[in-house]
Short mmCIF file of C-alpha atoms in Angstrom, two decimals:
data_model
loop_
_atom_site.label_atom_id
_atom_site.label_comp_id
_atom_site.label_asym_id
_atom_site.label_seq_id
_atom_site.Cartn_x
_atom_site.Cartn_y
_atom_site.Cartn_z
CA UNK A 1 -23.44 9.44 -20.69
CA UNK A 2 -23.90 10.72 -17.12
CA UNK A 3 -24.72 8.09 -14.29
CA UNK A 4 -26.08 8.26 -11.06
CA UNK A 5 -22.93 8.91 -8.90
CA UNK A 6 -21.93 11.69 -11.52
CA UNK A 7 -18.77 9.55 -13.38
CA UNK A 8 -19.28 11.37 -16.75
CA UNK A 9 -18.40 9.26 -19.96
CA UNK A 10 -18.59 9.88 -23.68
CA UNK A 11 -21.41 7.81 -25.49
CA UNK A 12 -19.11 5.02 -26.95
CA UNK A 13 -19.87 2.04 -28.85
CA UNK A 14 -18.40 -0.92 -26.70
CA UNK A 15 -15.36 -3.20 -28.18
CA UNK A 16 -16.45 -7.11 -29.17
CA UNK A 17 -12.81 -8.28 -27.95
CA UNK A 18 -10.87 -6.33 -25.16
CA UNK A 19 -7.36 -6.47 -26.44
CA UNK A 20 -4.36 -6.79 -23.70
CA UNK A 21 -2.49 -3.76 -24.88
CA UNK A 22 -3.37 -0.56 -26.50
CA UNK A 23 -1.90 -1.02 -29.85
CA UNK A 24 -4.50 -3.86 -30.81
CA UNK A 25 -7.15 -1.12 -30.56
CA UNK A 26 -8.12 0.43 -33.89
CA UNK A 27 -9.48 3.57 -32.14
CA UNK A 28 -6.71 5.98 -31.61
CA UNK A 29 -7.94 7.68 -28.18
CA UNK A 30 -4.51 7.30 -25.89
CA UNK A 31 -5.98 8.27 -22.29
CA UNK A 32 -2.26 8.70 -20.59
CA UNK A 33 -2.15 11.67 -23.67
CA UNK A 34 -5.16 13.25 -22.20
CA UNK A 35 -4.24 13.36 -18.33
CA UNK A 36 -3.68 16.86 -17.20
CA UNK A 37 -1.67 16.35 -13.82
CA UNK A 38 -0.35 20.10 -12.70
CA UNK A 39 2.54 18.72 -11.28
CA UNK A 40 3.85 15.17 -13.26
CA UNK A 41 6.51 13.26 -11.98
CA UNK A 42 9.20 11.59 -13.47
CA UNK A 43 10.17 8.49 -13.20
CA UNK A 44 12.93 8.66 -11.18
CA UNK A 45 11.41 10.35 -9.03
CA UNK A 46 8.14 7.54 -8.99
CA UNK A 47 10.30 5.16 -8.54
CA UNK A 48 11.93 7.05 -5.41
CA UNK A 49 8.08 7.12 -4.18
CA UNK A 50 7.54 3.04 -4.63
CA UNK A 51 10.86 2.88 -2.25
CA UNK A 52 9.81 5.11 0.22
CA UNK A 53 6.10 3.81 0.36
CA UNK A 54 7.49 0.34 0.95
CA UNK A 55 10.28 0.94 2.90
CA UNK A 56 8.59 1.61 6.02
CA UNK A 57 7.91 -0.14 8.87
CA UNK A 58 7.07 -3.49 6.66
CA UNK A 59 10.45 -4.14 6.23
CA UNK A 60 11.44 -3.48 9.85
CA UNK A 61 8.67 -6.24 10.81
CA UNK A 62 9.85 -8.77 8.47
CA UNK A 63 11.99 -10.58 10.98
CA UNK A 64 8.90 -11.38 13.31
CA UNK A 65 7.09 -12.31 10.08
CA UNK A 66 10.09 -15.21 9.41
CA UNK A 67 9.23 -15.99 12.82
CA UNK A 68 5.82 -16.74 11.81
CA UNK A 69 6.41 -18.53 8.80
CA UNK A 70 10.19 -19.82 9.21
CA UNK A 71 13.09 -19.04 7.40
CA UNK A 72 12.81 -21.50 3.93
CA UNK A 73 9.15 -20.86 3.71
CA UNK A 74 9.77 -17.18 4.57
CA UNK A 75 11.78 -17.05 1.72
CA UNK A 76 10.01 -18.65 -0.96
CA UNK A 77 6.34 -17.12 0.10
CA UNK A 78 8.01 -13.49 0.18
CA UNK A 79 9.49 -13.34 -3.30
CA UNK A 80 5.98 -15.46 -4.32
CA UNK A 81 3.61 -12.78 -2.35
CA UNK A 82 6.24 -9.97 -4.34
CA UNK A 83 5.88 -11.19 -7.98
CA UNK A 84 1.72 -12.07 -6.41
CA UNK A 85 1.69 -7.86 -5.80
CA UNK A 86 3.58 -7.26 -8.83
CA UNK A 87 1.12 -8.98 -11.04
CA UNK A 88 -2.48 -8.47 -9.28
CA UNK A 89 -0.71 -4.45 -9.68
CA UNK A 90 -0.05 -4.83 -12.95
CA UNK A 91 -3.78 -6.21 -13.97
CA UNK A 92 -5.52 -3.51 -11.89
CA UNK A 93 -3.92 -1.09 -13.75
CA UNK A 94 -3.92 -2.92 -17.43
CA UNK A 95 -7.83 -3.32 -16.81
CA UNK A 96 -8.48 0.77 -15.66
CA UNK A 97 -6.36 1.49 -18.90
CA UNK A 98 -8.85 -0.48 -21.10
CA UNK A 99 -12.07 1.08 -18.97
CA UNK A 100 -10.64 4.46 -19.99
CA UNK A 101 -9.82 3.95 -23.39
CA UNK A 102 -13.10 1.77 -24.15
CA UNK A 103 -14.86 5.22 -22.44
CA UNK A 104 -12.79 7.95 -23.61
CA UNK A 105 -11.95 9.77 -20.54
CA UNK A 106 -8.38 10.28 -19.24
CA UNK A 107 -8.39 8.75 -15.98
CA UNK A 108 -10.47 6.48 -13.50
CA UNK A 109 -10.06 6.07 -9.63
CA UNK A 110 -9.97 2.56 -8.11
CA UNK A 111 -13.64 2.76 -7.21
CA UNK A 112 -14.94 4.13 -10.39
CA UNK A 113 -13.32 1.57 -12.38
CA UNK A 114 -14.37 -1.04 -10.36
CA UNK A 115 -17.89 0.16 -10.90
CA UNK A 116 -17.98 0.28 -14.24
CA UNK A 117 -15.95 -2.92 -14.84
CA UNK A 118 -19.13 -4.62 -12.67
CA UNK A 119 -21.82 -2.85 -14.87
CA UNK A 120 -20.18 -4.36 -17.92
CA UNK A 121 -19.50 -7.67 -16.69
CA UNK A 122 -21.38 -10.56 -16.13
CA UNK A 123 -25.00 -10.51 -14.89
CA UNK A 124 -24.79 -12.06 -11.55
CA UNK A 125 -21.97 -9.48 -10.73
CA UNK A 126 -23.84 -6.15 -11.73
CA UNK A 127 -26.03 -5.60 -8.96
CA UNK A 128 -22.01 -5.33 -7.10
CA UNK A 129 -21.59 -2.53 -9.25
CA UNK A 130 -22.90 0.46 -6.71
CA UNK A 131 -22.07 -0.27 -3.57
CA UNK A 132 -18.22 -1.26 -5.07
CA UNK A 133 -17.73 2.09 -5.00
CA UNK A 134 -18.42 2.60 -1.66
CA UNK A 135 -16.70 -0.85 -0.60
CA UNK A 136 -13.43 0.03 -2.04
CA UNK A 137 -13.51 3.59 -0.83
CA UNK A 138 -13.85 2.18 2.74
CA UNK A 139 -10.89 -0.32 2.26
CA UNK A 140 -8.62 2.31 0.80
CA UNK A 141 -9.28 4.73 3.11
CA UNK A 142 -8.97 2.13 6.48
CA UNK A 143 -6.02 0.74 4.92
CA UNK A 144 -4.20 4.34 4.89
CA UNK A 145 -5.50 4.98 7.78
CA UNK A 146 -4.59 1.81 9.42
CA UNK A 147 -0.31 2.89 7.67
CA UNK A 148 -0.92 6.12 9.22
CA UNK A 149 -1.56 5.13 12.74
CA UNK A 150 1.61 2.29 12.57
CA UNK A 151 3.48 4.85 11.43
CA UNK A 152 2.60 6.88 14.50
CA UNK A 153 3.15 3.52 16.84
CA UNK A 154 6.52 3.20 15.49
CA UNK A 155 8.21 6.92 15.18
CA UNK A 156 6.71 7.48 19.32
CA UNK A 157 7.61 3.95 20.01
CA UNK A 158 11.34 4.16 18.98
CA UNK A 159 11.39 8.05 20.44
CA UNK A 160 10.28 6.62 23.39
CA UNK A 161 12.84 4.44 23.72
CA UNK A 162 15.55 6.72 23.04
CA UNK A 163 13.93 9.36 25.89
CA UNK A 164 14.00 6.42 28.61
CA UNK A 165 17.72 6.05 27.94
CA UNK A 166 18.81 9.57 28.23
CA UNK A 167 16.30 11.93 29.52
CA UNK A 168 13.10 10.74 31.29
CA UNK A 169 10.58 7.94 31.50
CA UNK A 170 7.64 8.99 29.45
CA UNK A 171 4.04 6.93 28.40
CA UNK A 172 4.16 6.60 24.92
CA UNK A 173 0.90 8.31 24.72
CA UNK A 174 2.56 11.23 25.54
CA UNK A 175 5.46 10.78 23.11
CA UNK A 176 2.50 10.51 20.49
CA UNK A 177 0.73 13.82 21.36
CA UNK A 178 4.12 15.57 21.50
CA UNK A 179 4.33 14.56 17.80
CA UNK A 180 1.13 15.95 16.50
CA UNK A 181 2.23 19.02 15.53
CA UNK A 182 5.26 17.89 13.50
CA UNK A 183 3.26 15.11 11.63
CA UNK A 184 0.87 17.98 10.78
CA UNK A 185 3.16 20.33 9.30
CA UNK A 186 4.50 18.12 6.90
CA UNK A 187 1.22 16.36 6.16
CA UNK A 188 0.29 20.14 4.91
CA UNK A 189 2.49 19.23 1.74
CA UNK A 190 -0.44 19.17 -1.31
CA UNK A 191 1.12 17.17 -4.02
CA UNK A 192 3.70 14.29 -5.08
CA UNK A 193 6.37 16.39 -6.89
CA UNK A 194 6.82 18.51 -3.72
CA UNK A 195 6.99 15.38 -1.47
CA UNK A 196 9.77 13.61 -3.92
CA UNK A 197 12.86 15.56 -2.32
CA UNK A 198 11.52 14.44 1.24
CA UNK A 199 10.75 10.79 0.04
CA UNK A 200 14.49 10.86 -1.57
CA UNK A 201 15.99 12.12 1.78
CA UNK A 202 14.27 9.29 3.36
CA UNK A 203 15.24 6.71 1.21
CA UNK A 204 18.98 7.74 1.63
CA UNK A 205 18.33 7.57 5.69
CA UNK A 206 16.30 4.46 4.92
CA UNK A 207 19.34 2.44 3.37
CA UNK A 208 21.70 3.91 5.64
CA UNK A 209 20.07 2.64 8.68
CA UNK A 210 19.71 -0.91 7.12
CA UNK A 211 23.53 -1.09 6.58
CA UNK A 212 23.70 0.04 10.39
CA UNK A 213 20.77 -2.78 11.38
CA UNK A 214 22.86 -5.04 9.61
CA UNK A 215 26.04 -4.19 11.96
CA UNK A 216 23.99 -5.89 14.65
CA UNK A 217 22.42 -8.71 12.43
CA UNK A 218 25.58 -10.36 11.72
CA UNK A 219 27.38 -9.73 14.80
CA UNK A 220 27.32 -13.06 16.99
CA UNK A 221 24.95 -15.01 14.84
CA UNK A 222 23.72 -17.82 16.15
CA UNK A 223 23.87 -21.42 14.07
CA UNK A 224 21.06 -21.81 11.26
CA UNK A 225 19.93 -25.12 13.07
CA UNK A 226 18.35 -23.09 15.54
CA UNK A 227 16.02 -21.79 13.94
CA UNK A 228 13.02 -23.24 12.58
CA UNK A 229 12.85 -24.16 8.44
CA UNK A 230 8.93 -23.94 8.35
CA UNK A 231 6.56 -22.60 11.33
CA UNK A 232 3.30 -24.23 12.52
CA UNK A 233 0.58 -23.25 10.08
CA UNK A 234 -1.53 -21.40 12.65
CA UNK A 235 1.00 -18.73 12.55
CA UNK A 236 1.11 -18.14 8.68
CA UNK A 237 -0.94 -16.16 8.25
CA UNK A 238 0.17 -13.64 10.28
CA UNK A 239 3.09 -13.99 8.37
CA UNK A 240 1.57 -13.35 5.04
CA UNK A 241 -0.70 -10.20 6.74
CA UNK A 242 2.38 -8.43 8.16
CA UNK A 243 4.01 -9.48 4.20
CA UNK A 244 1.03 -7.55 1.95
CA UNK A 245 1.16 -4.82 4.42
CA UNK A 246 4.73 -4.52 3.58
CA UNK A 247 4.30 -4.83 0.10
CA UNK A 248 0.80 -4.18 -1.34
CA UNK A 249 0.55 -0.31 -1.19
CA UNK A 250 -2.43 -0.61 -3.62
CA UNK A 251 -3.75 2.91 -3.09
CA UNK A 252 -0.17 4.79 -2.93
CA UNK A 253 0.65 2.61 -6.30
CA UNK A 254 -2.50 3.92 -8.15
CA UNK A 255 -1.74 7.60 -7.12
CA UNK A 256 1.53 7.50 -8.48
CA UNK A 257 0.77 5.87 -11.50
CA UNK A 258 -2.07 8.78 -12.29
CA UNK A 259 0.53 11.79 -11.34
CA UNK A 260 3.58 10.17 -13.39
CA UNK A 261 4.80 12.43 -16.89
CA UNK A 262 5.09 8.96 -18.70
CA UNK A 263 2.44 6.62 -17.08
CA UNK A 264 3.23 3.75 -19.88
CA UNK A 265 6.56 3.18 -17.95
CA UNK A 266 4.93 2.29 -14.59
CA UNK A 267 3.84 -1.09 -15.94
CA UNK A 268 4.93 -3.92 -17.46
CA UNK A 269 7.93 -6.44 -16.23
CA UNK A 270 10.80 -4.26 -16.85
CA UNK A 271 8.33 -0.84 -15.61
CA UNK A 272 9.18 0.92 -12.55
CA UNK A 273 6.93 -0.61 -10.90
CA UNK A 274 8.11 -3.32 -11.36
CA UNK A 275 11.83 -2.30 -10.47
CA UNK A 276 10.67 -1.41 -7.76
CA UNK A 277 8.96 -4.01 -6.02
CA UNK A 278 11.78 -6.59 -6.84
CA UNK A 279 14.53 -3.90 -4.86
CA UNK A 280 11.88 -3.85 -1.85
CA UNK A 281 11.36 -7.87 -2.04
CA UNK A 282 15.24 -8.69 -1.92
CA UNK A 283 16.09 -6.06 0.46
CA UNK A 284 12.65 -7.74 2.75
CA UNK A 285 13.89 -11.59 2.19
CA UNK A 286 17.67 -9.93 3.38
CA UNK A 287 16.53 -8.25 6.65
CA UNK A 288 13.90 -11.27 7.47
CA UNK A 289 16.14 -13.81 6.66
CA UNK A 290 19.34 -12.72 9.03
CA UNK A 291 17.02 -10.98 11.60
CA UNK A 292 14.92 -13.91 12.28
CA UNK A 293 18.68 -15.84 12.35
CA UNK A 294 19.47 -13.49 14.50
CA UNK A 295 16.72 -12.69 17.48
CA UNK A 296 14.70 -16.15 16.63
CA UNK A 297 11.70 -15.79 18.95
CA UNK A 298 12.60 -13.28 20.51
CA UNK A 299 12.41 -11.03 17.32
CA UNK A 300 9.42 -8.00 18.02
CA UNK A 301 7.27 -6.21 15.69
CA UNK A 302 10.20 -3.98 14.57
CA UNK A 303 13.50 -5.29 14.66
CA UNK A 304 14.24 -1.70 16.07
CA UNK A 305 13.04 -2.66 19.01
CA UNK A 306 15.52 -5.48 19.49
CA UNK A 307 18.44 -4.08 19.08
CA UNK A 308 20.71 -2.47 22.09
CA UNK A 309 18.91 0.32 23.87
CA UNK A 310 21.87 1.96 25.56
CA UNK A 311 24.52 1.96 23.02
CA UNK A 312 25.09 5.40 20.82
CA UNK A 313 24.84 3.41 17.13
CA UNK A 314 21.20 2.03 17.81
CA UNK A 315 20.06 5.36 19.19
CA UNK A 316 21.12 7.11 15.88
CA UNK A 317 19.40 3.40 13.81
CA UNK A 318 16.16 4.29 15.59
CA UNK A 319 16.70 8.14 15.05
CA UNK A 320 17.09 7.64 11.39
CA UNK A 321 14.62 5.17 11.05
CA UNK A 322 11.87 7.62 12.72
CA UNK A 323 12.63 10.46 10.34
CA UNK A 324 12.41 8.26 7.59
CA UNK A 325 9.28 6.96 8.63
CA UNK A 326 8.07 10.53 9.02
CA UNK A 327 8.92 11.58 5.97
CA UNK A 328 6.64 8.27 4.69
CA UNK A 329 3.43 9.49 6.97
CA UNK A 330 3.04 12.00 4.40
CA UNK A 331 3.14 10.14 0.99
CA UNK A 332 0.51 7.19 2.84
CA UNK A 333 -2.05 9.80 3.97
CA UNK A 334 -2.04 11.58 0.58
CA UNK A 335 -4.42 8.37 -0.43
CA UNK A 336 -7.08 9.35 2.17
CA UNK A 337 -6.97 13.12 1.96
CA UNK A 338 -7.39 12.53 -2.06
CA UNK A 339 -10.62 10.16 -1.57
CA UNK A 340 -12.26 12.18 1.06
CA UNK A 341 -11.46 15.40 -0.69
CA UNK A 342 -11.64 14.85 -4.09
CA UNK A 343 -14.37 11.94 -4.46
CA UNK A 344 -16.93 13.37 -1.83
CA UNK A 345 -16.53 16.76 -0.71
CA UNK A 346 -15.78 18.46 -4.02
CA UNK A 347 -18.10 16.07 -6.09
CA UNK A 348 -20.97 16.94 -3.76
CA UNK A 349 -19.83 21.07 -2.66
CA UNK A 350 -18.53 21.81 -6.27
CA UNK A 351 -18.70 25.60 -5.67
CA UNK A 352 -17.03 25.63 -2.11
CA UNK A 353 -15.64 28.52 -1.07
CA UNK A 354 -11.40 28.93 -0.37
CA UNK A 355 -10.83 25.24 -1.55
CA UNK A 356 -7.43 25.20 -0.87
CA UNK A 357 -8.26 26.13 3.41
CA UNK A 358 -10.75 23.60 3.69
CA UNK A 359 -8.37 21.23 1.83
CA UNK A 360 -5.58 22.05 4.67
CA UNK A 361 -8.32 21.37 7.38
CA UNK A 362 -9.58 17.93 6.03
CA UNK A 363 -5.74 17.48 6.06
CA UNK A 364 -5.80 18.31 9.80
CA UNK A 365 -8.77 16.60 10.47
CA UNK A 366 -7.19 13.32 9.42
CA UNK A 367 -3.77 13.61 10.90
CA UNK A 368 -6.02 14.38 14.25
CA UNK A 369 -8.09 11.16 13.67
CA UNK A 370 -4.87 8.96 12.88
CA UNK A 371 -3.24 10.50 15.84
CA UNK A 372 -6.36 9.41 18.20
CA UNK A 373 -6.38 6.06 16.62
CA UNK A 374 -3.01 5.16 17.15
CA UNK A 375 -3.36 5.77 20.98
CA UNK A 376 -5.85 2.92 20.88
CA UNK A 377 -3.31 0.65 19.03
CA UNK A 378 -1.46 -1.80 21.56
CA UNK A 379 0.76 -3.85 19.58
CA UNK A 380 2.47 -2.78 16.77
CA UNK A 381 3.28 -6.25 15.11
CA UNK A 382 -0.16 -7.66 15.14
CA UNK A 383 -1.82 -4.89 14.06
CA UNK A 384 0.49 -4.76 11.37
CA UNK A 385 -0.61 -7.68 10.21
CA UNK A 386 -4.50 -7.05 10.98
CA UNK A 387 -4.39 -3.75 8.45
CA UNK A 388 -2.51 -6.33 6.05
CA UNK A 389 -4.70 -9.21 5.82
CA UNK A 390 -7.76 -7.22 6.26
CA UNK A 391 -7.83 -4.37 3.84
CA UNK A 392 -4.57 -5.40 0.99
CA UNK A 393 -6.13 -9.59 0.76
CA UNK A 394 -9.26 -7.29 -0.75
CA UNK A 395 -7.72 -4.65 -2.45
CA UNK A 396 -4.62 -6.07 -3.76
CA UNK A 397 -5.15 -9.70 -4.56
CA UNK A 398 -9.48 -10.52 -5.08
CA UNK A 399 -11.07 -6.93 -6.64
CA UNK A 400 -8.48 -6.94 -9.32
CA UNK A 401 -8.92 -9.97 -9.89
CA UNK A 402 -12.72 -9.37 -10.35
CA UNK A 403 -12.52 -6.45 -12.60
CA UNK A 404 -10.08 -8.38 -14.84
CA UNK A 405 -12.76 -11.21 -15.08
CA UNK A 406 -15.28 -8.00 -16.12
CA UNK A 407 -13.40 -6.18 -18.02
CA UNK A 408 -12.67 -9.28 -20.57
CA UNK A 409 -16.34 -10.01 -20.22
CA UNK A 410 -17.81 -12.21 -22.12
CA UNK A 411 -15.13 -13.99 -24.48
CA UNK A 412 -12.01 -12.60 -24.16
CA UNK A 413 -10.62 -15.32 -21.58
CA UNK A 414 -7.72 -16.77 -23.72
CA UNK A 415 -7.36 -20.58 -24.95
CA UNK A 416 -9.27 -22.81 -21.96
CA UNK A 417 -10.79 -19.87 -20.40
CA UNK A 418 -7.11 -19.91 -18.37
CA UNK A 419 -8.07 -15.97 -17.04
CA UNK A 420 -10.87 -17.47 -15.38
CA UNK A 421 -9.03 -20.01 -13.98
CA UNK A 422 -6.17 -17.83 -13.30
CA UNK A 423 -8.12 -14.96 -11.88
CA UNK A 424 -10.19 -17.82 -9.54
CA UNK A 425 -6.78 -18.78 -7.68
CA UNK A 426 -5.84 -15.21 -7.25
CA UNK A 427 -9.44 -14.56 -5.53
CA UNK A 428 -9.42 -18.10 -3.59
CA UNK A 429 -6.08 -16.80 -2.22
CA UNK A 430 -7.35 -13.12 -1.29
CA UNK A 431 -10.34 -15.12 0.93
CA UNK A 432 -8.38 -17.62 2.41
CA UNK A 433 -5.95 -14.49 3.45
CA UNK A 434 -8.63 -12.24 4.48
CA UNK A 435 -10.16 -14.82 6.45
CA UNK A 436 -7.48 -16.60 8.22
CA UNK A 437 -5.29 -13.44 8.48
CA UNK A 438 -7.86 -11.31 9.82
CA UNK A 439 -9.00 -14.13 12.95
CA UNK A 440 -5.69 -14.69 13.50
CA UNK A 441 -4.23 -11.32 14.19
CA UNK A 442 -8.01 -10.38 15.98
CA UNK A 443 -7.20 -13.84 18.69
CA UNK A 444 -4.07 -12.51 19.36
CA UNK A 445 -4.50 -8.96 19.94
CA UNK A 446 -7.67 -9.94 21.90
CA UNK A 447 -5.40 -12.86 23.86
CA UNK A 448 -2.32 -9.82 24.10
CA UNK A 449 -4.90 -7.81 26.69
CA UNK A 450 -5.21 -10.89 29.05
#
């Protein structure tokens, strides 16, 4: 079978029940045995990619984001919004396992499964089922995008920073085109088993520099009574944008998942995915928790950026931190470069000429475009949380959610229909975040310019 936008699937008779896990299928077709990935990795070394991908600037924002939501409720929502990932993760991937094996074919992108999950599921749904791929495409690609530019922000924000202290008083616009060309060079790096020693490196600077933050969190710190237990509700949901920004890294998770040697170990509770997620979550509720104790108010939209300026320990915090982040730039714009590359200008110039050049100059192209973006972005915190509530409430929480409902389509909901009822909730909560997240974080950067 051959459809319209060129996804090519063997003719196969479709399943009455869609079983939860592959062993209640009586055909024998494993896709993860099929996947030819030229360079697998392990996982150790996906699980050193999940650290890396999360422990960005998220974490480093999570203080502000306590500010926004208050300490007790920070707490609870983050390890709720962590298992929340976990899980809407964990169906995505469950439901593009059973659209591969149901279709024989090794592997499915986001977009692609979500198409075909919509042309099998129910009727008022299907006429979703072209433009999904499009839809998701555009999210993935503006969510990386939108990483990419933060990214940028933060590494010429902190540099910055350290320059005024020592040297000389520079815009950050200019710290940002200074940076171009070493965000390009390592950007040039093709694939995910090359990448893992720099994503290892940068975890070990990544946890160092926490242990340093922490110096400062816990030096002087202020009495728990004043600081607020819950927040106003009109700043939540900035609080749960800058959270799924931090934690939802839908289209790095699906990457890795597709280039891993053993992709049945990525999911499931005890997966590394899983693993994973629950390190990032504690080590987020830890660095919220005593740097919103610590700064209150006053805490900015990296908690860089509140400690000392002029002292030699927070120069070398927001040195390491920058590298590491750096070293992350690379692993959050594979997700573009592989959409735009492999999804449209292969698929439509299958015959191009020295693939590998014009692969290294889309590269270029999009390290130029994240580079020109990120001069327009004022304010690091809030657009932090515009990128999260905007693209990951859609990605990570209501379209899997959707192609779960499709891909059990039409009686394979469990006693009481509870996946309808479960998948319902997840979507209500993916709209209430897009909504409320997205306004909110729009007022304010709008209100920041006055």
């Amino acid at each position: 079978m051959d459809d319209k936008d060129g996804i090519k699937l063997e003719e196969k008779p479709k399943y009455n029940a869609v079983p939860i896990n592959d062993q209640e299928y009586d055909d024998d077709y494993d896709p993860h045995q099929h996947r030819q990935v030229d360079k697998p990795t392990t996982n150790m070394e996906t699980l050193v990619h999940i650290l890396k991908g999360a422990l960005g600037t998220g974490i480093l924002a999570m203080p502000e984001a306590f500010k926004n939501s208050g300490y007790v409720n920070g707490i609870i929502s983050t390890l709720l919004i962590g298992a929340l990932c976990v899980y809407c993760l964990q169906i995505l991937i469950r439901s593009q396992y059973i659209l591969c094996k149901r279709h024989r074919v090794p592997i499915l992108t986001y977009p692609e499964s979500m198409k075909l999950a919509l042309q099998e599921g129910p009727h008022f749904l299907r006429w979703l089922a072209n433009p999904s791929t499009w839809i998701v495409d555009g999210f993935l690609i503006l969510y990386q995008f939108g990483i990419c530019c933060v990214y940028i922000v933060f590494v010429a924000t902190n540099v910055k920073q350290i320059v005024d202290a020592y040297l000389v008083t520079l815009d950050v616009k200019v710290h940002i085109v200074i940076l171009i060309l070493p965000f390009t060079l390592i950007f040039l790096i093709r694939n995910l088993k090359l990448l893992a020693p720099f994503s290892q490196f940068g975890n070990i600077i990544t946890f160092v520099a926490l242990g340093m933050i922490c110096y400062y969190l816990f030096q002087d710190m202020p009495s728990i009574d004043e600081r607020t237990m819950v927040a106003s509700a009109g700043t939540y949901p900035l609080y749960f944008g800058t959270v799924l920004f931090a934690l939802q890294a839908v289209g790095v998770m699906i990457s890795l998942e597709n280039n891993m040697q053993n992709p049945k170990k990525f999911n499931g509770w005890l997966g590394v995915l899983s693993i994973g997620i629950a390190i990032v979550t504690i080590l987020y509720v830890i660095i919220g928790f005593f740097g919103y104790l610590k700064y209150g108010d006053a805490a900015l939209g990296s908690v860089t950026l509140n400690i000392p300026q002029d002292q030699v320990l927070a120069v070398i915090i927001k040195a390491l931190f920058s590298v590491a982040v750096y070293f992350s730039y690379a692993l959050q714009g594979y997700v573009p470069v592989e959409i735009i590359w492999k999804n449209y200008i292969q698929k439509k110039h299958p015959d191009i000429k020295h693939p590998v050049v014009c692969e290294y100059g889309v590269r270029v192209v999009v390290v130029i475009v994240t580079f020109l973006l990120a001069v327009l972005i004022p304010r690091l915190g809030l657009f932090i949380s515009l990128f999260g509530a905007l693209c990951l409430s859609m990605l990570g929480l209501l379209f899997p959610a959707v192609m779960e409902i499709c891909v059990l389509y039409p009686n394979n909901y469990g006693k009481f229909n509870y996946v309808i009822i479960k998948c319902v909730v997840i979507m209500i909560i993916g709209v209430i975040g897009f909504c409320s997240g997205t306004y909110t974080s729009v007022r304010d950067i709008i209100l920041s310019f006055q």
